[in-house]
CSV table of C-alpha atoms in Angstrom, one decimal:
chain,number,residue,atom,x,y,z
A,1,MET,CA,-26.6,11.1,-8.7
A,2,LYS,CA,-25.0,8.2,-6.8
A,3,ARG,CA,-24.9,4.8,-8.5
A,4,THR,CA,-26.6,2.0,-6.6
A,5,ILE,CA,-24.3,-1.1,-6.2
A,6,ALA,CA,-25.2,-4.6,-5.1
A,7,ILE,CA,-22.4,-6.5,-3.3
A,8,VAL,CA,-23.5,-10.0,-4.2
A,9,ALA,CA,-22.5,-12.7,-1.7
A,10,GLY,CA,-23.4,-16.1,-0.4
A,11,GLY,CA,-23.7,-18.9,-2.9
A,12,ASP,CA,-24.4,-22.6,-2.9
A,13,THR,CA,-21.1,-24.1,-1.6
A,14,SER,CA,-19.3,-24.6,1.6
A,15,GLU,CA,-17.8,-21.1,1.1
A,16,PHE,CA,-21.1,-19.4,1.8
A,17,HIS,CA,-19.9,-17.9,5.1
A,18,VAL,CA,-16.5,-17.0,3.8
A,19,SER,CA,-18.3,-15.0,1.0
A,20,LEU,CA,-20.4,-13.1,3.5
A,21,ARG,CA,-17.2,-12.1,5.3
A,22,SER,CA,-15.8,-10.9,2.0
A,23,ALA,CA,-19.0,-8.9,1.4
A,24,GLN,CA,-18.5,-7.0,4.6
A,25,GLY,CA,-14.9,-6.3,3.5
A,26,VAL,CA,-16.0,-5.0,0.1
A,27,TYR,CA,-18.7,-2.9,1.8
A,28,SER,CA,-16.1,-1.2,4.0
A,29,PHE,CA,-13.8,-0.6,1.1
A,30,ILE,CA,-16.1,1.1,-1.4
A,31,ASP,CA,-16.5,4.9,-1.3
A,32,LYS,CA,-19.9,5.5,0.2
A,33,GLU,CA,-19.8,9.2,-0.8
A,34,LYS,CA,-19.9,8.1,-4.4
A,35,TYR,CA,-22.1,5.0,-4.3
A,36,THR,CA,-25.1,3.7,-2.5
A,37,LEU,CA,-24.4,0.1,-1.3
A,38,TYR,CA,-26.5,-2.9,-0.5
A,39,ILE,CA,-25.4,-6.5,0.3
A,40,VAL,CA,-27.4,-9.0,-1.7
A,41,GLU,CA,-27.3,-12.5,-0.1
A,42,MET,CA,-27.9,-15.4,-2.4
A,43,GLN,CA,-28.5,-19.1,-1.4
A,44,GLY,CA,-30.4,-21.3,-3.9
A,45,LEU,CA,-33.6,-19.4,-4.8
A,46,ARG,CA,-33.3,-17.2,-1.8
A,47,TRP,CA,-32.1,-13.8,-3.0
A,48,GLU,CA,-32.4,-11.1,-0.4
A,49,VAL,CA,-31.2,-7.5,0.1
A,50,GLN,CA,-29.9,-6.6,3.5
A,51,LEU,CA,-31.4,-3.3,4.6
A,52,PRO,CA,-29.7,-0.9,7.0
A,53,ASP,CA,-32.2,-1.7,9.7
A,54,GLY,CA,-31.2,-5.4,9.6
A,55,THR,CA,-34.3,-6.6,7.8
A,56,LYS,CA,-34.2,-8.4,4.5
A,57,VAL,CA,-36.4,-8.0,1.4
A,58,PRO,CA,-36.6,-10.3,-1.6
A,59,VAL,CA,-34.9,-9.5,-4.9
A,60,ASP,CA,-37.0,-9.6,-8.1
A,61,ARG,CA,-35.0,-11.8,-10.3
A,62,ASN,CA,-36.8,-10.6,-13.4
A,63,ASP,CA,-34.8,-7.3,-13.4
A,64,PHE,CA,-32.5,-7.6,-10.3
A,65,SER,CA,-34.4,-5.0,-8.3
A,66,PHE,CA,-36.1,-4.7,-4.9
A,67,MET,CA,-38.8,-2.7,-3.2
A,68,LEU,CA,-37.7,-0.1,-0.5
A,69,GLY,CA,-41.0,0.8,0.9
A,70,MET,CA,-43.1,1.9,-2.1
A,71,GLU,CA,-40.0,2.7,-4.2
A,72,LYS,CA,-38.5,0.2,-6.7
A,73,ILE,CA,-34.7,0.2,-6.5
A,74,LYS,CA,-32.8,-1.1,-9.5
A,75,PHE,CA,-29.1,-1.8,-9.3
A,76,ASP,CA,-26.6,0.0,-11.6
A,77,PHE,CA,-23.7,-2.4,-10.9
A,78,ALA,CA,-23.0,-5.7,-9.2
A,79,TYR,CA,-19.8,-6.4,-7.2
A,80,ILE,CA,-19.7,-10.2,-7.2
A,81,THR,CA,-17.9,-11.7,-4.2
A,82,ILE,CA,-19.4,-15.2,-4.2
A,83,HIS,CA,-16.7,-17.8,-3.8
A,84,GLY,CA,-18.1,-20.8,-5.6
A,85,THR,CA,-21.3,-21.3,-7.7
A,86,PRO,CA,-23.1,-19.3,-9.0
A,87,GLY,CA,-20.9,-16.3,-8.7
A,88,GLU,CA,-17.4,-17.7,-9.5
A,89,ASP,CA,-18.3,-20.2,-12.3
A,90,GLY,CA,-19.9,-17.9,-14.8
A,91,ARG,CA,-23.6,-18.5,-14.1
A,92,LEU,CA,-24.3,-15.2,-12.4
A,93,GLN,CA,-22.2,-13.4,-15.0
A,94,GLY,CA,-24.5,-14.8,-17.7
A,95,TYR,CA,-27.6,-13.6,-15.8
A,96,PHE,CA,-26.2,-10.1,-15.5
A,97,ASP,CA,-25.1,-10.0,-19.1
A,98,MET,CA,-28.7,-10.7,-20.2
A,99,LEU,CA,-30.0,-7.9,-18.0
A,100,HIS,CA,-27.2,-5.6,-19.2
A,101,ILE,CA,-26.0,-4.9,-15.7
A,102,PRO,CA,-22.3,-4.4,-15.4
A,103,TYR,CA,-20.4,-6.4,-12.8
A,104,SER,CA,-17.0,-6.4,-11.2
A,105,CYS,CA,-15.3,-9.6,-12.4
A,106,CYS,CA,-14.6,-11.9,-15.3
A,107,GLY,CA,-17.1,-12.8,-17.9
A,108,VAL,CA,-18.8,-16.1,-18.5
A,109,LEU,CA,-16.0,-18.0,-20.3
A,110,ALA,CA,-13.1,-16.8,-18.1
A,111,ALA,CA,-15.1,-17.5,-15.0
A,112,ALA,CA,-16.1,-21.0,-16.1
A,113,ILE,CA,-12.5,-21.9,-17.1
A,114,THR,CA,-10.8,-20.7,-14.0
A,115,TYR,CA,-13.4,-22.2,-11.6
A,116,ASP,CA,-12.4,-25.7,-12.9
A,117,LYS,CA,-8.9,-26.1,-11.7
A,118,PHE,CA,-8.1,-29.0,-14.1
A,119,THR,CA,-9.5,-27.2,-17.1
A,120,CYS,CA,-7.7,-24.0,-16.2
A,121,GLY,CA,-4.4,-25.7,-15.7
A,122,GLN,CA,-4.6,-27.6,-19.0
A,123,TYR,CA,-5.7,-24.5,-20.9
A,124,LEU,CA,-2.8,-22.4,-19.6
A,125,LYS,CA,-0.3,-25.2,-20.1
A,126,ALA,CA,-0.9,-24.8,-23.8
A,127,PHE,CA,0.5,-21.3,-23.5
A,128,GLY,CA,3.6,-22.5,-21.7
A,129,VAL,CA,2.5,-22.1,-18.1
A,130,ARG,CA,4.0,-24.7,-15.9
A,131,ILE,CA,1.6,-26.9,-13.9
A,132,ALA,CA,1.8,-30.0,-11.7
A,133,GLU,CA,1.1,-33.5,-13.2
A,134,SER,CA,-2.6,-34.3,-12.5
A,135,LEU,CA,-5.5,-36.6,-13.1
A,136,LEU,CA,-9.2,-35.8,-13.2
A,137,LEU,CA,-12.0,-38.0,-11.9
A,138,ARG,CA,-15.7,-37.2,-12.6
A,139,MET,CA,-18.5,-38.4,-10.3
A,140,GLY,CA,-19.0,-42.2,-10.8
A,141,GLN,CA,-15.4,-42.7,-12.0
A,142,SER,CA,-12.7,-44.4,-9.9
A,143,ILE,CA,-9.0,-45.0,-10.0
A,144,SER,CA,-6.9,-47.7,-8.4
A,145,ASP,CA,-4.3,-46.9,-5.7
A,146,GLU,CA,-1.7,-48.4,-8.1
A,147,ASP,CA,-2.6,-46.0,-10.9
A,148,VAL,CA,-2.3,-43.0,-8.5
A,149,LEU,CA,1.1,-44.2,-7.3
A,150,ASP,CA,2.3,-44.9,-10.9
A,151,LYS,CA,1.0,-41.8,-12.6
A,152,ILE,CA,1.2,-39.1,-9.9
A,153,GLY,CA,3.2,-40.6,-6.9
A,154,LEU,CA,3.2,-39.7,-3.3
A,155,PRO,CA,2.8,-37.3,-1.6
A,156,CYS,CA,0.0,-35.8,-3.7
A,157,PHE,CA,-3.0,-33.6,-3.2
A,158,ILE,CA,-6.5,-34.9,-3.8
A,159,LYS,CA,-9.0,-32.1,-3.9
A,160,PRO,CA,-12.2,-30.9,-5.6
A,161,SER,CA,-11.5,-29.6,-9.1
A,162,LEU,CA,-14.2,-27.0,-8.4
A,163,GLY,CA,-14.4,-24.6,-5.4
A,164,GLY,CA,-12.0,-23.2,-3.0
A,165,SER,CA,-11.1,-22.3,0.6
A,166,SER,CA,-9.4,-25.8,0.8
A,167,PHE,CA,-12.7,-27.5,1.5
A,168,GLY,CA,-12.4,-31.2,0.7
A,169,VAL,CA,-8.6,-31.1,0.2
A,170,THR,CA,-6.3,-33.8,1.5
A,171,LYS,CA,-2.5,-34.1,1.4
A,172,VAL,CA,-2.1,-37.8,0.8
A,173,LYS,CA,1.1,-39.4,2.1
A,174,THR,CA,0.3,-43.1,2.1
A,175,LYS,CA,-1.5,-45.5,-0.2
A,176,GLU,CA,-4.2,-46.2,2.4
A,177,GLN,CA,-5.2,-42.5,2.4
A,178,ILE,CA,-6.0,-42.4,-1.4
A,179,GLN,CA,-9.6,-43.7,-1.5
A,180,PRO,CA,-10.8,-41.9,1.6
A,181,ALA,CA,-9.3,-38.6,0.2
A,182,ILE,CA,-11.2,-39.2,-3.1
A,183,ALA,CA,-14.4,-39.8,-1.3
A,184,LYS,CA,-13.9,-36.6,0.8
A,185,ALA,CA,-13.3,-34.5,-2.3
A,186,PHE,CA,-16.4,-35.9,-4.0
A,187,GLU,CA,-18.5,-34.6,-1.1
A,188,GLU,CA,-17.6,-31.1,-2.2
A,189,ALA,CA,-17.8,-31.3,-6.0
A,190,GLN,CA,-18.7,-33.5,-9.0
A,191,GLU,CA,-15.0,-33.5,-10.2
A,192,VAL,CA,-11.9,-34.5,-8.2
A,193,LEU,CA,-8.3,-33.6,-9.0
A,194,VAL,CA,-5.4,-35.9,-8.1
A,195,GLU,CA,-2.3,-33.6,-8.3
A,196,ALA,CA,1.4,-34.2,-7.8
A,197,PHE,CA,3.0,-32.5,-4.8
A,198,MET,CA,5.4,-29.7,-5.6
A,199,ASP,CA,7.9,-28.7,-2.9
A,200,GLY,CA,8.8,-25.0,-2.9
A,201,THR,CA,7.8,-21.5,-1.9
A,202,GLU,CA,4.1,-20.6,-2.2
A,203,LEU,CA,3.4,-17.2,-3.6
A,204,THR,CA,0.2,-15.4,-4.6
A,205,CYS,CA,0.0,-12.3,-6.8
A,206,GLY,CA,-3.0,-10.0,-7.5
A,207,CYS,CA,-3.7,-7.9,-10.6
A,208,TYR,CA,-6.3,-5.7,-12.1
A,209,LYS,CA,-6.5,-3.8,-15.4
A,210,THR,CA,-8.7,-0.9,-16.6
A,211,LYS,CA,-9.0,0.8,-20.0
A,212,ASP,CA,-5.9,2.9,-19.3
A,213,LYS,CA,-3.7,1.1,-16.8
A,214,THR,CA,-2.4,-2.2,-15.6
A,215,VAL,CA,-1.8,-2.8,-11.8
A,216,VAL,CA,0.1,-5.8,-10.7
A,217,PHE,CA,0.6,-6.0,-6.9
A,218,PRO,CA,3.6,-7.1,-4.9
A,219,PRO,CA,3.4,-10.9,-4.4
A,220,THR,CA,2.7,-12.4,-1.0
A,221,GLU,CA,4.7,-15.3,0.4
A,222,VAL,CA,2.6,-17.9,2.1
A,223,VAL,CA,4.2,-19.9,5.0
A,224,THR,CA,1.6,-22.2,6.5
A,225,HIS,CA,2.0,-23.6,10.0
A,226,ASN,CA,0.1,-26.7,8.8
A,227,GLU,CA,0.7,-29.5,6.3
A,228,PHE,CA,-0.6,-27.2,3.6
A,229,PHE,CA,-2.5,-23.9,3.2
A,230,ASP,CA,-5.8,-25.4,4.5
A,231,TYR,CA,-8.9,-23.7,5.9
A,232,ASP,CA,-7.4,-23.1,9.4
A,233,ALA,CA,-4.3,-21.6,7.8
A,234,LYS,CA,-6.5,-19.3,5.6
A,235,TYR,CA,-9.0,-18.2,8.1
A,236,ASN,CA,-7.8,-19.0,11.6
A,237,GLY,CA,-4.4,-17.4,11.5
A,238,GLN,CA,-2.3,-20.6,11.2
A,239,VAL,CA,-0.1,-19.0,8.6
A,240,ASP,CA,2.5,-16.3,8.0
A,241,GLU,CA,1.6,-14.0,5.1
A,242,ILE,CA,4.6,-11.9,4.1
A,243,THR,CA,4.0,-9.0,1.7
A,244,PRO,CA,6.1,-8.3,-0.3
A,245,ALA,CA,7.4,-11.8,-0.5
A,246,ARG,CA,11.0,-12.5,0.5
A,247,ILE,CA,12.2,-13.2,-3.0
A,248,SER,CA,14.6,-11.5,-5.4
A,249,ASP,CA,13.6,-8.5,-7.5
A,250,GLU,CA,14.2,-10.6,-10.6
A,251,LEU,CA,11.8,-13.4,-9.4
A,252,THR,CA,9.3,-10.8,-8.3
A,253,ASN,CA,9.3,-9.3,-11.8
A,254,ARG,CA,8.8,-12.7,-13.4
A,255,VAL,CA,5.9,-13.6,-11.2
A,256,GLN,CA,4.3,-10.2,-11.9
A,257,LEU,CA,4.8,-10.5,-15.7
A,258,LEU,CA,3.3,-14.0,-15.6
A,259,THR,CA,0.3,-12.9,-13.6
A,260,SER,CA,-0.3,-10.1,-16.1
A,261,ALA,CA,0.0,-12.5,-19.0
A,262,ILE,CA,-2.4,-15.0,-17.5
A,263,TYR,CA,-4.9,-12.1,-17.0
A,264,ASP,CA,-4.7,-11.4,-20.7
A,265,ILE,CA,-4.7,-15.0,-21.9
A,266,LEU,CA,-7.9,-15.7,-20.0
A,267,GLY,CA,-9.5,-12.4,-20.8
A,268,CYS,CA,-10.0,-11.5,-17.2
A,269,SER,CA,-11.7,-8.4,-15.7
A,270,GLY,CA,-11.6,-6.8,-12.3
A,271,ILE,CA,-9.3,-8.1,-9.6
A,272,ILE,CA,-7.8,-11.6,-9.9
A,273,ARG,CA,-5.3,-13.4,-7.7
A,274,VAL,CA,-3.0,-16.1,-9.1
A,275,ASP,CA,-1.4,-18.7,-6.8
A,276,TYR,CA,2.0,-20.3,-7.5
A,277,ILE,CA,4.6,-22.7,-6.2
A,278,VAL,CA,8.2,-21.8,-7.0
A,279,THR,CA,10.2,-25.0,-7.1
A,280,ALA,CA,14.0,-25.6,-7.3
A,281,GLY,CA,15.7,-23.5,-9.9
A,282,GLU,CA,13.1,-20.7,-9.4
A,283,LYS,CA,10.6,-22.5,-11.7
A,284,ILE,CA,7.2,-20.8,-11.4
A,285,ASN,CA,4.4,-23.4,-11.3
A,286,LEU,CA,0.7,-22.4,-11.4
A,287,LEU,CA,-1.6,-23.6,-8.6
A,288,GLU,CA,-4.8,-21.8,-9.5
A,289,VAL,CA,-6.4,-18.6,-10.7
A,290,ASN,CA,-9.0,-16.8,-8.4
A,291,THR,CA,-11.3,-14.5,-10.2
A,292,THR,CA,-13.3,-13.5,-7.1
A,293,PRO,CA,-10.6,-13.5,-4.5
A,294,GLY,CA,-11.3,-13.1,-0.8
A,295,MET,CA,-11.8,-9.5,0.2
A,296,THR,CA,-12.0,-9.6,4.0
A,297,THR,CA,-9.9,-6.9,5.7
A,298,THR,CA,-7.1,-9.5,6.3
A,299,SER,CA,-7.3,-11.2,2.9
A,300,PHE,CA,-4.3,-11.2,0.5
A,301,MET,CA,-5.7,-8.5,-1.8
A,302,PRO,CA,-6.0,-5.7,0.8
A,303,GLN,CA,-2.5,-6.6,2.1
A,304,GLN,CA,-1.1,-6.3,-1.5
A,305,VAL,CA,-2.9,-3.0,-2.1
A,306,ARG,CA,-1.3,-1.6,1.0
A,307,ALA,CA,2.1,-2.9,0.1
A,308,ALA,CA,1.8,-1.2,-3.3
A,309,GLY,CA,1.2,2.1,-1.6
A,310,LEU,CA,-2.4,2.3,-2.9
A,311,GLU,CA,-5.7,2.9,-1.2
A,312,ILE,CA,-8.2,0.0,-1.5
A,313,LYS,CA,-11.0,2.6,-1.9
A,314,ASP,CA,-9.4,3.9,-5.0
A,315,VAL,CA,-8.9,0.4,-6.4
A,316,MET,CA,-12.6,-0.3,-5.9
A,317,THR,CA,-13.5,2.9,-7.7
A,318,ASP,CA,-11.2,2.0,-10.6
A,319,ILE,CA,-12.9,-1.4,-11.0
A,320,ILE,CA,-16.4,0.0,-10.8
A,321,GLU,CA,-15.9,3.0,-13.1
A,322,ASN,CA,-14.0,0.9,-15.7
A,323,LYS,CA,-17.4,-0.8,-16.5
A,324,PHE,CA,-19.1,2.4,-17.5
């Protein structure tokens, strides 16, 4: 009997529509001969299942089920592809844990740590991972231009410490840009990160592990046409994404080993993607860890799966079956 899988998308941040695109990608990747698939769209208290005829029906949050005509359908598994809260920060994971429904990605603690860029960086720094110098501001706190100049310097990045897809991110080059950039970042999240600029080669590397194997993908080199890897670069084609990256075998191996180690340190599950900047002297610096990476057909992960000579359908099956 085929398992029934919910592809959970949407969420409560600016990444809502990006998440829906990832859900379509995941839907196309999963083996439909093995599984019955439904996309579940979440936004606030609106939880709805998309039916094949285009209609939507509400989800019963008491047991994560829905009615298909007169039949009650309960999900066997949730593939979480929400970028942002509540799917990337551990909240939805806690809900599924209490219902004893297996899901695709990290558990509560790993999700909560990685969703907060400052917390994740400081945590991994304790294990010897290199990160940029940074400061954290919480809502209601402020910092003077002089403190930013003295402690971080210019240029720097000012961005939400929570969230992704480069919403609210500014590359600050002048003193006059500092306060407007902080205000812009606070429009996206309750915490703002002021982070030193690192000049180098941007790489991203995916990884997943099951009970009996570890798969670390070939890294991708990210060459943006813009000031940095912003929303237009990510989703409007203003970037060159080169997989495998144009780096030495030795550096490739080091990036892959570090990605695997970060996976284990954080206690990750499912597919993750770790972003880096490689600076002078081939020093590998962490940017962030993505525990629900984008899964559109043109996203990094499908590119890396192809470069590894694997089939994305088989990877999806690995992730699902590993939870049973």
